Amino acid sequence: MRALTYQGKRDVRVETVPDPRIQDATDIIVRITSSGICGSDLHLCEVLGPYLDPGDILGHEPMGIVEEVGREVTGVVPGDRVVIPFNVSCGHCYMCGQGLHSQCETTQVRERGMGASLFGFTKLYGQVPGGQAEYLRVPFGNDLPIKVPDGPPDDRFVFLSDVLPTAWQAVEYADIPPGGSVTVLGLGPIGAMAARIALHRGADLVIGVDLVPERLDRVSGYGATCLDLRRYGKNLGAAVRD
Ligand SMILES: [Zn+2]
Ligand SMILES: [Zn+2]
């Protein structure tokens, strides 16, 4: 198959690599139809480079069609449309049982002092082959994939993998009281989604701050009050650009 691979600092390439295979009885193989590119992927090209080997397959925000299932998989069948969460979690350990899937005890990378493994995200997170590829091996096939309906386009669902739950959790942590307000600094994909979720969950006032006109327009369209750093925060704006 073809897959996006890490080759070195600021060097990623689409290469031909071996197709993934079923290794455990609960594995599934997914034919990827869409895969997000994350701001976190930029870290791989720079600071996290020492934790990657040339040839590692990147990508942690995929969705697609189940192609093949291991003999103990009953939760999905070939042909099902699924979104794959970026955290690799078993669904059955103590931490998963608490809803703390990012600390799954089954996939924790203890020798690095980290939490659960992630798809396509360095030896710090298990060096699991990622989803910017034609096919992806997904462990825990009965628990990890999120089944979604046929019909609507991928971009209605692909954000379930990372962007939407990450933004939702940020709003959760903000713990906005009834009738309260919240400020979202930076209106990229996560910030924009966080502003939208805060409004959806009843925040009285959502203030979005950025300096990119398209981002400000988009989040204003959701009903947030947007501040353009170029106008309101000269000093802060200079600091951000530096
Ligand atoms: Zn991501
Ligand atoms: Zn677990």
Coordinates of N, CA and C and ligand atoms in Angstrom, one line a residue:
M1 N 0.8 -1.2 0.0 CA 0.0 0.0 0.0 C 0.9 1.2 0.0
R2 N 0.3 2.4 -0.2 CA 0.9 3.7 -0.1 C 0.6 4.3 1.2
A3 N 1.6 4.9 1.8 CA 1.4 5.5 3.2 C 2.4 6.7 3.3
L4 N 2.0 7.6 4.2 CA 2.9 8.8 4.5 C 3.9 8.3 5.6
T5 N 5.1 8.5 5.3 CA 6.2 8.0 6.2 C 7.1 9.1 6.6
Y6 N 7.5 9.0 7.9 CA 8.6 9.9 8.4 C 9.9 9.5 7.8
Q7 N 10.7 10.4 7.4 CA 12.1 10.1 6.9 C 13.2 10.8 7.6
G8 N 12.8 11.9 8.3 CA 13.9 12.7 9.0 C 13.3 14.1 9.2
K9 N 14.1 14.9 9.8 CA 13.6 16.3 10.2 C 13.0 17.0 9.0
R10 N 11.8 17.4 9.1 CA 11.1 18.1 8.0 C 11.1 17.3 6.7
D11 N 11.0 16.0 6.8 CA 11.1 15.2 5.6 C 10.1 14.0 5.8
V12 N 8.9 14.2 5.2 CA 8.0 13.1 5.1 C 7.7 12.8 3.7
R13 N 7.5 11.5 3.4 CA 7.2 11.1 2.0 C 6.2 10.0 1.9
V14 N 5.4 10.0 0.8 CA 4.5 8.9 0.5 C 5.3 7.8 -0.1
E15 N 5.3 6.6 0.5 CA 6.1 5.5 0.1 C 5.3 4.2 -0.1
T16 N 5.8 3.2 -0.8 CA 5.1 1.9 -0.8 C 5.6 1.1 0.3
V17 N 4.7 0.6 1.1 CA 5.1 -0.2 2.3 C 4.3 -1.4 2.4
P18 N 4.7 -2.4 3.2 CA 3.8 -3.7 3.3 C 2.4 -3.4 3.8
D19 N 1.4 -4.1 3.3 CA 0.1 -3.9 3.8 C 0.0 -4.5 5.2
P20 N -0.8 -3.8 6.1 CA -0.9 -4.4 7.4 C -1.7 -5.7 7.4
R21 N -1.4 -6.5 8.4 CA -2.1 -7.9 8.5 C -2.8 -8.0 9.8
I22 N -3.8 -8.8 9.9 CA -4.4 -9.2 11.2 C -3.3 -10.0 12.0
Q23 N -3.0 -9.5 13.2 CA -2.0 -10.2 14.0 C -2.7 -10.8 15.2
D24 N -3.7 -10.2 15.8 CA -4.4 -10.8 16.9 C -5.9 -11.0 16.5
A25 N -6.5 -11.9 17.3 CA -7.9 -12.4 16.9 C -8.9 -11.3 17.0
T26 N -8.5 -10.2 17.7 CA -9.5 -9.1 17.8 C -9.1 -7.9 16.9
D27 N -8.1 -8.1 16.1 CA -7.7 -7.0 15.1 C -8.8 -6.8 14.0
I28 N -8.8 -5.6 13.5 CA -9.5 -5.4 12.2 C -8.6 -4.7 11.3
I29 N -8.8 -4.8 10.0 CA -8.1 -4.0 9.0 C -9.1 -3.0 8.3
V30 N -8.8 -1.7 8.3 CA -9.7 -0.7 7.8 C -9.1 -0.1 6.5
R31 N -9.9 0.0 5.5 CA -9.5 0.7 4.3 C -9.8 2.1 4.5
I32 N -8.8 3.0 4.6 CA -8.9 4.4 5.0 C -9.5 5.2 3.8
T33 N -10.6 6.0 4.1 CA -11.2 6.8 3.1 C -10.9 8.3 3.4
S34 N -10.7 8.7 4.7 CA -10.3 10.0 5.0 C -9.4 10.0 6.2
S35 N -8.5 10.9 6.3 CA -7.6 10.9 7.5 C -7.2 12.4 7.7
G36 N -7.4 12.8 9.0 CA -7.1 14.2 9.3 C -5.6 14.5 9.3
I37 N -5.2 15.7 9.1 CA -3.8 16.1 9.3 C -3.9 17.0 10.5
C38 N -3.1 16.8 11.6 CA -3.3 17.4 12.9 C -2.1 18.4 13.1
G39 N -2.4 19.5 13.8 CA -1.3 20.3 14.3 C -0.2 19.6 15.0
S40 N -0.6 18.5 15.7 CA 0.3 17.7 16.4 C 1.3 17.0 15.5
D41 N 0.8 16.7 14.3 CA 1.7 16.1 13.3 C 3.0 16.9 13.0
L42 N 2.8 18.2 13.2 CA 4.0 19.1 13.0 C 5.1 18.8 14.0
H43 N 4.7 18.4 15.2 CA 5.7 18.1 16.2 C 6.6 17.0 15.8
L44 N 6.0 16.1 15.0 CA 6.8 14.9 14.6 C 7.9 15.3 13.6
C45 N 7.7 16.4 12.9 CA 8.7 16.8 11.9 C 9.8 17.6 12.5
E46 N 9.7 17.9 13.8 CA 10.7 18.7 14.5 C 11.1 18.1 15.8
V47 N 10.4 18.6 16.9 CA 10.9 18.2 18.2 C 10.8 16.8 18.6
L48 N 9.8 16.1 18.0 CA 9.7 14.7 18.4 C 10.4 13.7 17.5
G49 N 11.1 14.3 16.5 CA 11.9 13.5 15.5 C 12.8 12.4 16.1
P50 N 13.5 12.7 17.3 CA 14.3 11.7 17.9 C 13.5 10.4 18.3
Y51 N 12.2 10.5 18.4 CA 11.4 9.3 18.8 C 10.8 8.6 17.7
L52 N 11.2 8.9 16.4 CA 10.7 8.2 15.3 C 11.8 7.5 14.5
D53 N 11.5 6.5 13.8 CA 12.4 5.8 12.9 C 12.0 6.1 11.5
P54 N 13.0 6.3 10.6 CA 12.6 6.5 9.2 C 11.7 5.3 8.7
G55 N 10.6 5.7 8.1 CA 9.7 4.7 7.6 C 8.4 4.6 8.5
D56 N 8.5 5.2 9.7 CA 7.3 5.1 10.6 C 6.1 5.8 9.8
I57 N 4.9 5.1 9.9 CA 3.7 5.7 9.2 C 3.0 6.6 10.2
L58 N 2.7 7.8 9.6 CA 2.1 8.9 10.5 C 0.6 8.8 10.3
G59 N -0.1 9.7 11.1 CA -1.5 9.9 11.0 C -2.3 9.2 12.2
H60 N -3.2 10.0 12.8 CA -4.0 9.5 13.9 C -5.4 9.9 13.9
E61 N -5.9 10.4 12.7 CA -7.3 10.8 12.7 C -8.0 10.2 11.5
P62 N -8.1 8.9 11.5 CA -8.6 8.2 10.3 C -10.1 7.7 10.4
M63 N -10.7 7.5 9.2 CA -11.9 6.7 9.2 C -11.9 5.9 7.9
G64 N -12.8 5.0 7.8 CA -12.8 4.2 6.6 C -13.8 3.0 6.6
I65 N -13.5 2.0 5.8 CA -14.4 0.9 5.7 C -13.7 -0.4 6.2
V66 N -14.4 -1.1 7.1 CA -13.8 -2.4 7.6 C -13.6 -3.3 6.4
E67 N -12.3 -3.8 6.3 CA -12.0 -4.7 5.1 C -11.9 -6.1 5.6
E68 N -11.4 -6.3 6.8 CA -11.2 -7.7 7.2 C -11.3 -7.7 8.8
V69 N -11.7 -8.8 9.4 CA -11.8 -8.9 10.8 C -11.2 -10.1 11.3
G70 N -10.6 -10.1 12.5 CA -10.0 -11.2 13.2 C -11.1 -12.2 13.7
R71 N -10.8 -13.4 14.0 CA -11.8 -14.4 14.3 C -12.6 -14.2 15.5
E72 N -12.1 -13.3 16.4 CA -12.9 -13.0 17.6 C -13.7 -11.7 17.6
V73 N -13.7 -11.1 16.4 CA -14.4 -9.8 16.2 C -15.8 -10.0 15.9
T74 N -16.7 -9.5 16.8 CA -18.2 -9.6 16.5 C -18.8 -8.2 16.4
G75 N -18.1 -7.2 16.8 CA -18.6 -5.8 16.9 C -18.8 -5.2 15.5
V76 N -18.0 -5.5 14.6 CA -18.1 -4.9 13.2 C -17.9 -6.1 12.2
V77 N -18.4 -5.8 11.0 CA -18.2 -6.8 9.9 C -17.6 -6.0 8.7
P78 N -17.0 -6.8 7.8 CA -16.5 -6.1 6.6 C -17.6 -5.3 5.9
G79 N -17.2 -4.1 5.5 CA -18.2 -3.3 4.9 C -18.7 -2.2 5.8
D80 N -18.6 -2.4 7.1 CA -19.0 -1.3 8.1 C -18.2 -0.1 7.9
R81 N -18.8 1.1 8.1 CA -18.1 2.3 8.0 C -17.8 2.8 9.5
V82 N -16.5 3.1 9.7 CA -16.0 3.3 11.1 C -15.1 4.5 11.1
V83 N -15.1 5.2 12.3 CA -14.1 6.2 12.7 C -13.3 5.6 13.7
I84 N -11.9 5.8 13.7 CA -11.0 5.2 14.6 C -10.5 6.3 15.5
P85 N -10.8 6.3 16.9 CA -10.2 7.2 17.8 C -8.7 7.2 17.8
F86 N -8.0 8.3 18.1 CA -6.6 8.4 18.0 C -5.9 7.6 19.2
N87 N -6.6 7.6 20.3 CA -6.1 6.8 21.5 C -6.3 5.3 21.2
V88 N -5.3 4.5 21.4 CA -5.5 3.0 21.3 C -5.8 2.5 22.7
S89 N -7.1 2.2 22.9 CA -7.5 1.8 24.2 C -8.3 0.5 24.1
C90 N -8.2 -0.3 25.2 CA -8.7 -1.7 25.1 C -10.2 -1.7 25.5
G91 N -10.7 -0.7 26.2 CA -12.1 -0.7 26.6 C -12.5 -1.5 27.8
H92 N -11.5 -2.3 28.4 CA -11.9 -3.2 29.4 C -11.1 -3.1 30.7
C93 N -10.0 -2.3 30.7 CA -9.2 -2.3 31.9 C -9.8 -1.3 32.9
Y94 N -9.1 -1.2 34.1 CA -9.7 -0.3 35.1 C -9.8 1.2 34.6
M95 N -8.7 1.7 33.9 CA -8.8 3.1 33.5 C -9.8 3.3 32.4
C96 N -9.9 2.4 31.4 CA -11.0 2.5 30.4 C -12.3 2.4 31.1
G97 N -12.5 1.6 32.1 CA -13.7 1.5 32.8 C -14.1 2.8 33.5
Q98 N -13.1 3.7 33.8 CA -13.4 5.0 34.4 C -13.6 6.1 33.4
G99 N -13.6 5.7 32.1 CA -13.7 6.7 31.0 C -12.4 7.4 30.7
L100 N -11.3 6.9 31.3 CA -10.0 7.5 31.1 C -9.2 6.7 30.1
H101 N -9.7 6.7 28.8 CA -9.1 5.9 27.8 C -7.7 6.3 27.4
S102 N -7.4 7.6 27.6 CA -6.0 8.0 27.3 C -5.0 7.5 28.3
Q103 N -5.4 6.8 29.3 CA -4.5 6.2 30.3 C -4.7 4.6 30.3
C104 N -5.3 4.1 29.2 CA -5.5 2.7 29.1 C -4.3 1.9 29.6
E105 N -4.6 1.0 30.6 CA -3.5 0.2 31.2 C -3.0 -0.8 30.3
T106 N -3.8 -1.3 29.3 CA -3.3 -2.3 28.4 C -2.3 -1.8 27.4
T107 N -2.5 -0.5 27.0 CA -1.6 0.0 26.0 C -0.6 1.1 26.5
Q108 N -0.7 1.4 27.8 CA 0.2 2.4 28.4 C 1.7 2.1 28.0
V109 N 2.4 3.2 27.7 CA 3.8 3.1 27.4 C 4.6 3.4 28.7
R110 N 4.7 2.4 29.5 CA 5.2 2.6 30.9 C 6.7 2.9 30.9
E111 N 7.5 2.3 30.0 CA 8.9 2.5 30.0 C 9.3 3.9 29.6
R112 N 8.3 4.6 29.0 CA 8.5 6.1 28.7 C 7.8 7.0 29.6
G113 N 7.1 6.4 30.6 CA 6.3 7.2 31.6 C 5.1 7.9 30.9
M114 N 4.6 7.3 29.8 CA 3.5 8.0 29.1 C 2.2 7.2 29.3
G115 N 1.1 7.8 28.8 CA -0.2 7.2 28.8 C -0.4 6.2 27.7
A116 N -1.6 6.0 27.3 CA -2.0 5.0 26.3 C -1.3 5.3 25.0
S117 N -1.1 4.2 24.2 CA -0.5 4.3 22.9 C -1.5 5.2 22.0
L118 N -0.8 5.8 21.0 CA -1.6 6.6 20.0 C -1.2 6.0 18.6
F119 N -2.1 6.1 17.6 CA -1.8 5.8 16.3 C -0.8 6.8 15.7
G120 N 0.2 6.3 15.0 CA 1.1 7.2 14.3 C 1.8 8.3 15.0
F121 N 2.3 8.0 16.3 CA 2.8 9.1 17.1 C 4.0 8.7 18.0
T122 N 5.0 8.2 17.4 CA 6.3 8.1 18.0 C 6.4 6.9 19.0
K123 N 7.6 6.7 19.4 CA 7.9 5.6 20.4 C 7.4 6.0 21.8
L124 N 7.2 7.3 22.0 CA 6.7 7.7 23.3 C 5.3 7.2 23.5
Y125 N 4.6 6.9 22.3 CA 3.2 6.4 22.4 C 3.1 5.1 21.6
G126 N 4.1 4.3 21.7 CA 3.9 2.9 21.3 C 4.4 2.6 19.9
Q127 N 4.8 3.6 19.1 CA 5.2 3.4 17.7 C 4.2 2.6 16.9
V128 N 2.9 2.9 17.0 CA 1.9 2.2 16.3 C 1.7 2.8 14.9
P129 N 1.8 2.0 13.9 CA 1.6 2.5 12.5 C 0.3 3.3 12.4
G130 N 0.4 4.5 11.7 CA -0.7 5.4 11.7 C -1.6 5.3 10.5
G131 N -2.5 6.2 10.4 CA -3.7 6.2 9.5 C -3.6 7.1 8.3
Q132 N -2.5 7.8 8.0 CA -2.4 8.5 6.7 C -1.8 7.5 5.7
A133 N -2.6 6.5 5.5 CA -2.2 5.3 4.7 C -3.5 4.7 4.0
E134 N -3.3 3.8 3.1 CA -4.4 3.2 2.4 C -5.1 2.2 3.4
Y135 N -4.4 1.5 4.2 CA -4.9 0.6 5.1 C -4.4 0.7 6.5
L136 N -5.1 0.4 7.5 CA -4.7 0.5 8.9 C -5.1 -0.7 9.7
R137 N -4.1 -1.3 10.5 CA -4.5 -2.3 11.4 C -5.0 -1.7 12.7
V138 N -6.2 -2.1 13.1 CA -6.8 -1.5 14.4 C -7.0 -2.6 15.4
P139 N -6.3 -2.5 16.5 CA -6.5 -3.5 17.6 C -7.8 -3.3 18.3
F140 N -8.2 -4.2 19.1 CA -9.5 -4.1 19.9 C -10.7 -3.8 19.0
G141 N -10.8 -4.6 18.0 CA -11.9 -4.3 17.0 C -13.3 -4.4 17.5
N142 N -13.5 -5.0 18.7 CA -14.8 -5.0 19.3 C -15.2 -3.8 20.0
D143 N -14.1 -3.0 20.4 CA -14.4 -1.8 21.3 C -13.9 -0.5 20.7
L144 N -12.9 -0.5 19.9 CA -12.3 0.8 19.6 C -13.0 1.5 18.4
P145 N -13.4 0.8 17.3 CA -14.0 1.6 16.2 C -15.4 2.1 16.6
I146 N -15.7 3.3 16.0 CA -17.0 3.9 16.2 C -17.7 3.7 14.9
K147 N -18.8 2.9 14.9 CA -19.6 2.7 13.7 C -20.4 4.0 13.3
V148 N -20.4 4.4 12.1 CA -21.1 5.5 11.6 C -22.0 5.1 10.4
P149 N -23.1 5.8 10.2 CA -24.0 5.4 9.1 C -23.4 5.7 7.7
D150 N -23.9 4.9 6.7 CA -23.6 5.2 5.3 C -24.4 6.5 4.9
G151 N -23.9 7.1 3.9 CA -24.6 8.3 3.3 C -23.9 9.6 3.4
P152 N -24.0 10.3 4.5 CA -23.3 11.6 4.6 C -21.8 11.5 4.3
P153 N -21.2 12.6 3.8 CA -19.8 12.5 3.4 C -18.9 12.4 4.7
D154 N -17.6 11.9 4.4 CA -16.7 11.7 5.5 C -16.5 12.9 6.4
D155 N -16.6 14.1 5.9 CA -16.3 15.2 6.8 C -17.4 15.5 7.8
R156 N -18.5 14.7 7.7 CA -19.5 14.8 8.8 C -19.1 14.0 10.0
F157 N -18.1 13.1 9.8 CA -17.8 12.1 10.9 C -16.3 12.1 11.3
V158 N -15.4 12.5 10.4 CA -14.0 12.2 10.6 C -13.5 13.0 11.9
F159 N -14.1 14.1 12.2 CA -13.7 14.9 13.4 C -14.0 14.1 14.7
L160 N -14.8 13.1 14.7 CA -15.0 12.3 15.9 C -13.7 11.6 16.3
S161 N -12.7 11.5 15.5 CA -11.5 10.8 15.8 C -10.6 11.5 16.8
D162 N -10.6 12.8 16.7 CA -9.7 13.6 17.5 C -10.3 15.0 17.8
V163 N -10.5 15.8 16.7 CA -10.8 17.2 16.9 C -12.0 17.5 17.8
L164 N -13.1 16.8 17.5 CA -14.3 17.0 18.3 C -14.2 16.6 19.8
P165 N -13.7 15.4 20.1 CA -13.6 15.1 21.5 C -12.5 15.9 22.2
T166 N -11.4 16.2 21.5 CA -10.4 17.1 22.1 C -10.9 18.4 22.5
A167 N -11.7 19.0 21.6 CA -12.3 20.3 21.8 C -13.4 20.2 22.9
W168 N -14.1 19.1 22.9 CA -15.2 18.9 23.9 C -14.5 18.8 25.3
Q169 N -13.4 18.1 25.4 CA -12.8 18.0 26.7 C -12.2 19.3 27.2
A170 N -11.7 20.1 26.3 CA -11.2 21.4 26.7 C -12.3 22.2 27.3
V171 N -13.5 22.2 26.7 CA -14.7 22.9 27.2 C -15.1 22.3 28.6
E172 N -15.0 21.0 28.7 CA -15.3 20.3 29.9 C -14.4 20.8 31.0
Y173 N -13.1 20.9 30.7 CA -12.1 21.3 31.7 C -12.3 22.8 32.1
A174 N -12.8 23.6 31.1 CA -13.1 25.0 31.4 C -14.2 25.2 32.5
D175 N -15.1 24.2 32.6 CA -16.1 24.1 33.6 C -16.8 25.5 33.7
I176 N -17.4 25.9 32.6 CA -18.1 27.2 32.5 C -19.4 27.1 33.3
P177 N -19.5 28.0 34.3 CA -20.8 28.0 35.1 C -22.0 28.4 34.2
P178 N -23.2 28.1 34.7 CA -24.4 28.5 34.0 C -24.4 30.0 33.8
G179 N -24.6 30.5 32.5 CA -24.6 31.9 32.3 C -23.2 32.5 32.2
G180 N -22.1 31.7 32.3 CA -20.8 32.1 32.3 C -20.2 32.4 30.9
S181 N -19.0 32.9 30.9 CA -18.3 33.2 29.7 C -17.0 32.5 29.6
V182 N -16.5 32.4 28.4 CA -15.2 31.7 28.2 C -14.4 32.4 27.1
T183 N -13.1 32.4 27.2 CA -12.3 33.0 26.1 C -11.5 31.8 25.5
V184 N -11.5 31.8 24.1 CA -10.8 30.7 23.4 C -9.6 31.4 22.7
L185 N -8.4 31.1 23.1 CA -7.2 31.8 22.4 C -6.7 30.9 21.3
G186 N -6.8 31.4 20.1 CA -6.4 30.6 18.9 C -7.7 29.9 18.4
L187 N -8.0 30.1 17.1 CA -9.2 29.6 16.5 C -8.9 28.7 15.3
G188 N -7.9 27.9 15.5 CA -7.6 26.8 14.5 C -8.7 25.8 14.7
P189 N -8.5 24.6 14.1 CA -9.6 23.6 14.2 C -10.1 23.3 15.6
I190 N -9.2 23.1 16.5 CA -9.6 22.8 17.9 C -10.3 24.0 18.5
G191 N -9.7 25.2 18.4 CA -10.2 26.4 19.0 C -11.6 26.7 18.4
A192 N -11.7 26.6 17.1 CA -13.0 26.8 16.5 C -14.1 25.9 17.0
M193 N -13.7 24.6 17.1 CA -14.6 23.6 17.5 C -15.0 23.8 19.0
A194 N -14.0 24.2 19.8 CA -14.2 24.5 21.2 C -15.2 25.7 21.4
A195 N -15.0 26.7 20.6 CA -16.0 27.9 20.7 C -17.4 27.4 20.3
R196 N -17.5 26.6 19.3 CA -18.8 26.1 18.8 C -19.4 25.2 19.9
I197 N -18.6 24.4 20.5 CA -19.2 23.5 21.6 C -19.6 24.3 22.8
A198 N -18.8 25.3 23.2 CA -19.1 26.1 24.3 C -20.5 26.8 24.1
L199 N -20.7 27.3 22.9 CA -22.0 27.9 22.6 C -23.1 26.8 22.6
H200 N -22.8 25.7 22.0 CA -23.8 24.6 22.0 C -24.2 24.2 23.4
R201 N -23.2 24.2 24.3 CA -23.5 23.8 25.7 C -24.0 24.9 26.6
G202 N -24.3 26.1 26.0 CA -25.0 27.1 26.7 C -24.2 28.2 27.3
A203 N -22.9 28.3 27.0 CA -22.1 29.5 27.5 C -22.8 30.7 27.0
D204 N -22.9 31.7 27.9 CA -23.6 33.0 27.6 C -22.7 33.8 26.6
L205 N -21.4 33.8 26.8 CA -20.6 34.6 26.0 C -19.3 33.8 25.7
V206 N -19.0 33.7 24.4 CA -17.8 33.0 24.0 C -16.9 34.0 23.3
I207 N -15.7 34.3 23.8 CA -14.9 35.3 23.1 C -13.7 34.5 22.4
G208 N -13.7 34.7 21.1 CA -12.6 34.0 20.4 C -11.5 35.0 20.0
V209 N -10.3 34.6 20.1 CA -9.2 35.5 19.8 C -8.3 34.9 18.7
D210 N -8.0 35.6 17.6 CA -7.0 35.1 16.6 C -6.6 36.2 15.8
L211 N -5.7 36.0 14.8 CA -5.3 37.1 13.9 C -5.5 36.7 12.4
V212 N -6.1 35.5 12.2 CA -6.3 35.1 10.8 C -7.8 35.4 10.4
P213 N -8.0 36.3 9.4 CA -9.3 36.7 9.1 C -10.3 35.6 8.8
E214 N -10.0 34.6 8.1 CA -10.9 33.5 7.8 C -11.3 32.8 9.1
R215 N -10.4 32.6 10.0 CA -10.8 32.0 11.3 C -11.7 32.8 12.1
L216 N -11.5 34.1 12.1 CA -12.3 35.0 12.9 C -13.7 35.0 12.2
D217 N -13.8 35.0 10.9 CA -15.1 35.0 10.2 C -15.9 33.7 10.5
R218 N -15.2 32.6 10.5 CA -15.8 31.3 10.7 C -16.4 31.3 12.1
V219 N -15.6 31.7 13.1 CA -16.1 31.5 14.5 C -17.1 32.6 14.8
S220 N -17.0 33.8 14.2 CA -18.1 34.8 14.4 C -19.4 34.2 13.9
G221 N -19.3 33.4 12.8 CA -20.5 32.8 12.2 C -21.2 31.9 13.1
Y222 N -20.4 31.3 14.1 CA -21.0 30.4 15.0 C -21.8 31.2 16.1
G223 N -21.6 32.5 16.2 CA -22.2 33.3 17.3 C -21.3 33.7 18.4
A224 N -20.0 33.5 18.2 CA -19.0 34.0 19.2 C -18.7 35.4 18.9
T225 N -18.2 36.1 20.0 CA -17.7 37.4 19.9 C -16.2 37.3 19.6
C226 N -15.7 37.8 18.4 CA -14.3 37.6 18.0 C -13.5 38.8 18.1
L227 N -12.3 38.7 18.7 CA -11.4 39.8 18.8 C -10.2 39.5 17.9
D228 N -9.9 40.5 17.0 CA -8.7 40.4 16.1 C -7.5 40.9 16.8
L229 N -6.5 40.0 17.1 CA -5.3 40.3 17.8 C -4.6 41.5 17.1
R230 N -4.7 41.6 15.8 CA -4.0 42.7 15.1 C -4.5 44.1 15.6
R231 N -5.8 44.1 16.0 CA -6.4 45.3 16.4 C -6.3 45.5 17.9
Y232 N -6.6 44.4 18.7 CA -6.8 44.5 20.1 C -5.5 44.1 20.9
G233 N -4.6 43.5 20.3 CA -3.5 43.1 21.2 C -2.1 43.2 20.5
K234 N -1.8 44.5 20.2 CA -0.5 44.7 19.5 C 0.7 44.0 20.1
N235 N 0.8 44.1 21.4 CA 2.0 43.5 22.0 C 1.9 42.0 22.0
L236 N 0.7 41.5 22.4 CA 0.5 40.1 22.4 C 0.7 39.5 21.0
G237 N 0.1 40.3 20.0 CA 0.3 39.8 18.6 C 1.7 39.7 18.2
A238 N 2.5 40.7 18.6 CA 3.9 40.6 18.3 C 4.6 39.4 18.9
A239 N 4.2 39.2 20.1 CA 4.8 38.0 20.9 C 4.4 36.7 20.2
V240 N 3.2 36.6 19.7 CA 2.7 35.4 19.0 C 3.6 35.2 17.7
R241 N 3.8 36.3 17.0 CA 4.5 36.2 15.7 C 6.0 35.8 15.9
D242 N 6.5 36.3 17.0 CA 7.9 36.0 17.3 C 8.0 34.5 17.7
Ligands
ZN1 ZN -4.8 15.1 16.1
ZN2 ZN -7.9 -0.1 28.6

